[in-house]
CSV table of C-alpha atoms and ligand atoms in Angstrom, one decimal:
chain,number,residue,atom,x,y,z
A,237,UNK,CA,43.3,-15.9,32.5
A,238,UNK,CA,46.2,-15.6,35.5
A,239,UNK,CA,46.9,-16.8,38.6
A,240,UNK,CA,48.6,-15.8,41.7
A,241,UNK,CA,49.4,-19.1,44.3
A,242,UNK,CA,48.3,-17.9,47.7
A,243,UNK,CA,49.3,-20.6,50.4
A,244,UNK,CA,45.9,-22.9,50.8
A,245,UNK,CA,44.7,-21.3,47.4
A,246,UNK,CA,44.8,-19.7,43.9
A,247,UNK,CA,43.2,-16.8,42.1
A,248,UNK,CA,42.2,-16.9,38.4
A,249,UNK,CA,42.0,-13.4,37.1
A,250,UNK,CA,39.7,-12.8,34.4
A,251,UNK,CA,39.5,-9.9,32.2
A,252,UNK,CA,36.1,-8.9,31.6
A,253,UNK,CA,34.5,-5.7,30.2
A,254,UNK,CA,35.7,-3.2,28.8
A,255,UNK,CA,38.3,-2.5,32.1
A,256,UNK,CA,36.6,-5.0,35.0
A,257,UNK,CA,38.1,-8.5,36.5
A,258,UNK,CA,36.7,-10.9,38.0
A,259,UNK,CA,38.6,-12.7,40.3
A,260,UNK,CA,37.7,-16.8,41.2
A,261,UNK,CA,39.3,-18.0,43.9
A,262,UNK,CA,39.9,-21.9,44.5
A,263,UNK,CA,40.9,-23.3,47.6
A,264,UNK,CA,43.5,-26.1,48.2
A,265,UNK,CA,41.9,-28.0,50.7
A,266,UNK,CA,37.5,-27.9,50.2
A,267,UNK,CA,35.8,-27.9,47.1
A,268,UNK,CA,35.0,-24.2,47.7
A,269,UNK,CA,35.6,-22.2,44.1
A,270,UNK,CA,34.5,-18.2,44.6
A,271,UNK,CA,33.5,-16.1,41.5
A,272,UNK,CA,34.8,-12.3,43.4
A,273,UNK,CA,32.0,-10.1,41.7
A,274,UNK,CA,31.0,-11.4,38.7
A,275,UNK,CA,30.0,-8.4,36.3
A,276,UNK,CA,29.0,-11.3,34.0
A,277,UNK,CA,27.9,-15.3,33.7
A,278,UNK,CA,29.5,-16.2,31.0
A,279,UNK,CA,33.5,-15.9,30.9
A,280,UNK,CA,33.2,-17.6,34.4
A,281,UNK,CA,31.1,-20.6,33.6
A,282,UNK,CA,34.0,-21.1,30.8
A,283,UNK,CA,37.2,-20.4,33.9
A,284,UNK,CA,34.9,-23.6,35.6
A,285,UNK,CA,34.7,-25.6,33.0
A,286,UNK,CA,38.6,-24.8,32.2
A,287,UNK,CA,38.8,-25.8,35.7
A,288,UNK,CA,36.9,-28.8,36.2
A,289,UNK,CA,34.8,-27.1,39.0
A,290,UNK,CA,31.0,-25.8,39.8
A,291,UNK,CA,30.8,-22.4,41.4
A,292,UNK,CA,30.1,-22.9,44.6
A,293,UNK,CA,30.4,-19.5,45.8
A,294,UNK,CA,29.7,-15.5,44.8
A,295,UNK,CA,30.9,-12.5,46.8
A,296,UNK,CA,29.4,-9.2,45.9
A,297,UNK,CA,32.0,-6.0,47.7
A,298,UNK,CA,28.8,-3.4,46.4
A,299,UNK,CA,25.6,-4.0,44.4
A,300,UNK,CA,26.9,-1.9,41.1
A,301,UNK,CA,25.6,-3.8,37.5
A,302,UNK,CA,29.2,-3.9,36.6
A,303,UNK,CA,30.1,-5.8,39.7
A,304,UNK,CA,27.1,-8.2,40.5
A,305,UNK,CA,25.5,-8.7,36.8
A,306,UNK,CA,26.3,-12.7,36.5
A,307,UNK,CA,24.2,-12.9,39.5
A,308,UNK,CA,21.2,-15.0,38.6
A,309,UNK,CA,22.6,-16.4,35.9
A,310,UNK,CA,25.5,-18.2,37.8
A,311,UNK,CA,23.0,-19.1,40.8
A,312,UNK,CA,21.1,-20.6,38.1
A,313,UNK,CA,23.3,-22.4,36.2
A,314,UNK,CA,25.4,-23.5,40.1
A,315,UNK,CA,22.8,-23.4,42.5
A,316,UNK,CA,25.4,-20.9,44.1
A,317,UNK,CA,25.3,-18.8,47.4
A,318,UNK,CA,25.5,-15.4,46.7
A,319,UNK,CA,27.1,-13.4,49.7
A,320,UNK,CA,26.7,-9.8,50.4
A,321,UNK,CA,27.3,-6.3,52.3
A,322,UNK,CA,23.8,-7.4,55.1
A,323,UNK,CA,23.7,-3.4,54.8
A,324,UNK,CA,23.0,-3.3,51.3
A,325,UNK,CA,20.4,-7.3,51.1
A,326,UNK,CA,17.7,-4.6,49.1
A,327,UNK,CA,20.7,-4.5,46.2
A,328,UNK,CA,22.7,-7.6,45.9
A,329,UNK,CA,21.2,-9.9,43.3
A,330,UNK,CA,19.7,-12.9,45.1
A,331,UNK,CA,21.8,-12.1,48.7
A,332,UNK,CA,21.6,-15.4,50.3
A,333,UNK,CA,24.4,-14.7,53.1
A,334,UNK,CA,24.5,-11.7,54.7
A,335,UNK,CA,27.5,-10.4,56.2
A,336,UNK,CA,29.0,-7.7,58.3
A,337,UNK,CA,32.7,-7.1,59.9
A,338,UNK,CA,31.3,-9.3,63.2
A,339,UNK,CA,29.6,-11.7,61.1
A,340,UNK,CA,31.5,-12.9,58.1
A,341,UNK,CA,30.6,-15.5,55.9
A,342,UNK,CA,31.9,-19.2,57.5
A,343,UNK,CA,33.7,-20.5,54.0
A,344,UNK,CA,35.2,-24.3,53.8
A,345,UNK,CA,39.0,-24.2,53.9
A,346,UNK,CA,39.5,-20.7,53.3
A,347,UNK,CA,40.0,-17.8,56.4
A,348,UNK,CA,37.8,-14.7,55.6
A,349,UNK,CA,37.2,-11.3,56.6
A,350,UNK,CA,35.6,-8.7,55.9
A,351,UNK,CA,36.4,-5.1,56.1
A,352,UNK,CA,32.8,-1.9,56.0
A,353,UNK,CA,34.4,0.9,53.3
A,354,UNK,CA,32.2,2.4,52.7
A,355,UNK,CA,32.1,5.7,50.5
A,356,UNK,CA,31.5,4.5,46.7
A,357,UNK,CA,28.5,2.8,47.9
A,358,UNK,CA,27.6,3.0,50.8
A,359,UNK,CA,27.1,-0.4,51.6
A,360,UNK,CA,30.1,-1.5,49.9
A,361,UNK,CA,32.5,-3.8,51.8
A,362,UNK,CA,35.8,-5.5,51.3
A,363,UNK,CA,36.8,-8.8,51.9
A,364,UNK,CA,40.4,-10.9,53.0
A,365,UNK,CA,41.3,-14.0,52.1
A,366,UNK,CA,44.4,-14.3,53.9
A,367,UNK,CA,46.4,-12.2,52.9
A,368,UNK,CA,44.3,-11.6,49.5
A,369,UNK,CA,42.5,-8.4,50.1
A,370,UNK,CA,39.2,-7.9,47.4
A,371,UNK,CA,37.8,-4.5,47.6
A,372,UNK,CA,36.1,-4.2,45.0
A,373,UNK,CA,35.9,0.1,44.0
A,374,UNK,CA,36.9,1.3,46.3
A,375,UNK,CA,40.9,1.2,46.3
A,376,UNK,CA,42.1,0.6,42.4
A,377,UNK,CA,46.0,0.4,41.7
A,378,UNK,CA,47.1,4.2,42.0
A,379,UNK,CA,43.7,5.3,42.5
A,380,UNK,CA,40.3,5.1,44.1
A,381,UNK,CA,36.8,5.6,43.8
A,382,UNK,CA,34.8,7.9,42.5
A,383,UNK,CA,32.1,9.4,45.6
A,384,UNK,CA,29.1,8.2,44.9
A,385,UNK,CA,26.9,7.9,47.7
A,386,UNK,CA,30.4,8.7,50.3
A,387,UNK,CA,31.9,11.3,51.7
A,388,UNK,CA,35.4,12.6,51.8
A,389,UNK,CA,35.5,11.6,55.8
A,390,UNK,CA,34.0,8.2,54.9
A,391,UNK,CA,36.5,7.2,52.3
A,392,UNK,CA,39.6,8.4,53.9
A,393,UNK,CA,38.0,6.2,57.1
A,394,UNK,CA,37.7,3.1,54.7
A,395,UNK,CA,41.1,3.6,52.2
A,396,UNK,CA,42.6,4.5,56.4
A,397,UNK,CA,41.6,1.0,57.8
A,398,UNK,CA,42.6,-1.0,54.3
A,399,UNK,CA,46.0,0.6,54.5
A,400,UNK,CA,46.1,-1.3,58.3
A,401,UNK,CA,46.9,-4.5,56.2
A,402,UNK,CA,50.0,-6.2,56.2
A,403,UNK,CA,51.7,-4.7,52.8
A,404,UNK,CA,52.4,-7.8,51.7
A,405,UNK,CA,49.0,-8.6,50.9
A,406,UNK,CA,47.6,-8.2,47.7
A,407,UNK,CA,45.8,-5.7,46.1
A,408,UNK,CA,42.5,-7.2,43.5
A,409,UNK,CA,40.2,-4.0,42.7
A,410,UNK,CA,37.9,-4.8,40.0
A,411,UNK,CA,39.1,-2.5,37.4
A,412,UNK,CA,42.2,-1.9,34.9
A,413,UNK,CA,42.8,2.1,35.6
A,414,UNK,CA,46.5,2.2,36.7
A,415,UNK,CA,48.0,3.5,34.4
A,416,UNK,CA,45.2,6.9,34.2
A,417,UNK,CA,45.3,6.7,37.8
A,418,UNK,CA,49.2,7.0,38.0
A,419,UNK,CA,49.2,9.8,35.8
A,420,UNK,CA,47.1,11.8,37.6
A,421,UNK,CA,48.9,10.7,41.3
A,422,UNK,CA,51.8,11.9,39.3
A,423,UNK,CA,50.8,15.5,39.2
A,424,UNK,CA,50.4,15.7,42.9
A,425,UNK,CA,52.9,13.9,43.9
A,426,UNK,CA,55.7,14.5,41.1
A,427,UNK,CA,59.0,14.6,43.4
A,428,UNK,CA,58.1,11.0,44.4
A,429,UNK,CA,61.0,8.2,43.0
A,430,UNK,CA,59.2,5.3,43.5
A,431,UNK,CA,55.9,6.7,41.9
A,432,UNK,CA,57.7,7.4,38.7
A,433,UNK,CA,59.3,4.2,38.6
A,434,UNK,CA,56.0,2.7,39.1
A,435,UNK,CA,54.6,3.8,36.1
A,436,UNK,CA,57.1,2.7,33.9
A,437,UNK,CA,57.3,-0.9,35.2
A,438,UNK,CA,53.2,-0.3,35.0
A,439,UNK,CA,53.0,1.2,31.2
A,440,UNK,CA,56.1,-1.4,30.4
A,441,UNK,CA,53.2,-4.3,31.2
A,442,UNK,CA,49.8,-3.3,29.7
A,443,UNK,CA,52.3,-2.6,27.2
A,444,UNK,CA,53.1,-6.7,27.5
A,445,UNK,CA,49.4,-6.5,27.8
A,446,UNK,CA,49.5,-8.3,30.7
A,447,UNK,CA,47.4,-6.6,34.3
A,448,UNK,CA,49.1,-3.9,36.5
A,449,UNK,CA,47.0,-5.5,39.0
A,450,UNK,CA,47.3,-7.2,41.3
A,451,UNK,CA,49.6,-4.8,43.3
A,452,UNK,CA,50.5,-4.7,46.6
A,453,UNK,CA,49.0,-2.8,49.8
A,454,UNK,CA,53.6,-1.6,50.2
A,455,UNK,CA,53.3,-0.3,46.6
A,456,UNK,CA,50.0,1.8,47.2
A,457,UNK,CA,50.9,3.4,50.4
A,458,UNK,CA,53.7,4.4,47.9
A,459,UNK,CA,52.6,5.7,45.3
A,460,UNK,CA,48.6,6.1,45.2
A,461,UNK,CA,47.7,9.6,46.6
A,462,UNK,CA,44.0,9.0,48.4
A,463,UNK,CA,47.2,6.3,50.3
A,464,UNK,CA,49.8,9.4,50.7
A,465,UNK,CA,48.3,11.7,53.0
A,466,UNK,CA,49.3,8.7,55.5
A,467,UNK,CA,52.7,9.8,54.8
A,468,UNK,CA,53.4,12.5,57.6
A,469,UNK,CA,56.3,14.4,54.7
A,470,UNK,CA,53.5,14.1,51.2
A,471,UNK,CA,51.3,16.7,54.3
A,472,UNK,CA,53.7,18.6,54.8
A,473,UNK,CA,54.7,19.3,51.3
A,474,UNK,CA,51.1,18.9,49.6
A,475,UNK,CA,49.8,20.9,51.8
A,476,UNK,CA,51.8,23.6,51.4
A,477,UNK,CA,51.9,24.1,47.7
A,478,UNK,CA,48.4,23.6,47.5
A,479,UNK,CA,47.3,26.2,50.4
A,480,UNK,CA,45.0,23.2,52.6
A,481,UNK,CA,45.0,22.6,55.9
A,482,UNK,CA,47.9,20.2,56.6
A,483,UNK,CA,45.7,17.7,58.1
A,484,UNK,CA,45.6,14.0,56.1
A,485,UNK,CA,41.6,13.8,55.3
A,486,UNK,CA,41.4,17.3,54.0
A,487,UNK,CA,44.7,16.6,51.9
A,488,UNK,CA,43.0,13.1,51.3
A,489,UNK,CA,39.4,15.2,50.1
A,490,UNK,CA,40.8,17.6,48.0
A,491,UNK,CA,43.4,15.4,46.2
A,492,UNK,CA,39.7,13.2,45.2
A,493,UNK,CA,38.4,16.9,44.4
A,494,UNK,CA,41.4,17.1,42.0
A,495,UNK,CA,41.5,14.2,40.1
A,496,UNK,CA,37.5,15.0,39.2
A,497,UNK,CA,38.2,17.8,37.3
A,498,UNK,CA,41.7,16.0,35.9
B,742,LIG,ZN1,31.1,0.8,41.3
B,743,LIG,FE1,32.7,-0.7,39.1
């Protein structure tokens, strides 16, 4: 378990399954302890024991089993409240609190905003807790989620929305896919020096057994090929090199398509 200090709360990171991360958000000013996307229950129970605190909430970003499988077991143990997208209530096991952009959850001691970010699934949401972003399978380190239920246009809108957040925001995504994503990134953004530096740094982290997550939104904007279309020069060069229209959404769709076959 790794822990990251924010003002007013701590984020604990639990590596589970093959490459998933579960996060625990521990408020410093209330009894609130939230599990974000509990893929399973055992490691969350263990962490709660370690922190000597019961789980009060679960935040689900979307309905996939590797984000919700711990829901019912943890609810049984702790009687915690399960928070999920109002537009996806049928698919979030045990949902208690239905949230949306205009109806975020009220959590004692924490300021929580909700972003609708469809693309990976139609009901995918992200949680912004001050300067911490919990984005599930929408944005990854150096990558983005596959388009299971949405269009490239929807995903591009969702990522563009996330990109409006401050560059210092810490990005806590739900999978450790960074190195594989960056290998692809290098294939479509070969001249990017910041990307080359990130690859060296993140490889070293993994070799030493550390996570590459959280990263920052600034780092993602500079190196993530799925946010790079926000940069005009990148678009200009990409369009010329690949013979596609010089338009951010079109370029995003082309990069997403290429990644599926990489
Ligand atoms: Zn998923
Ligand atoms: Fe997932």
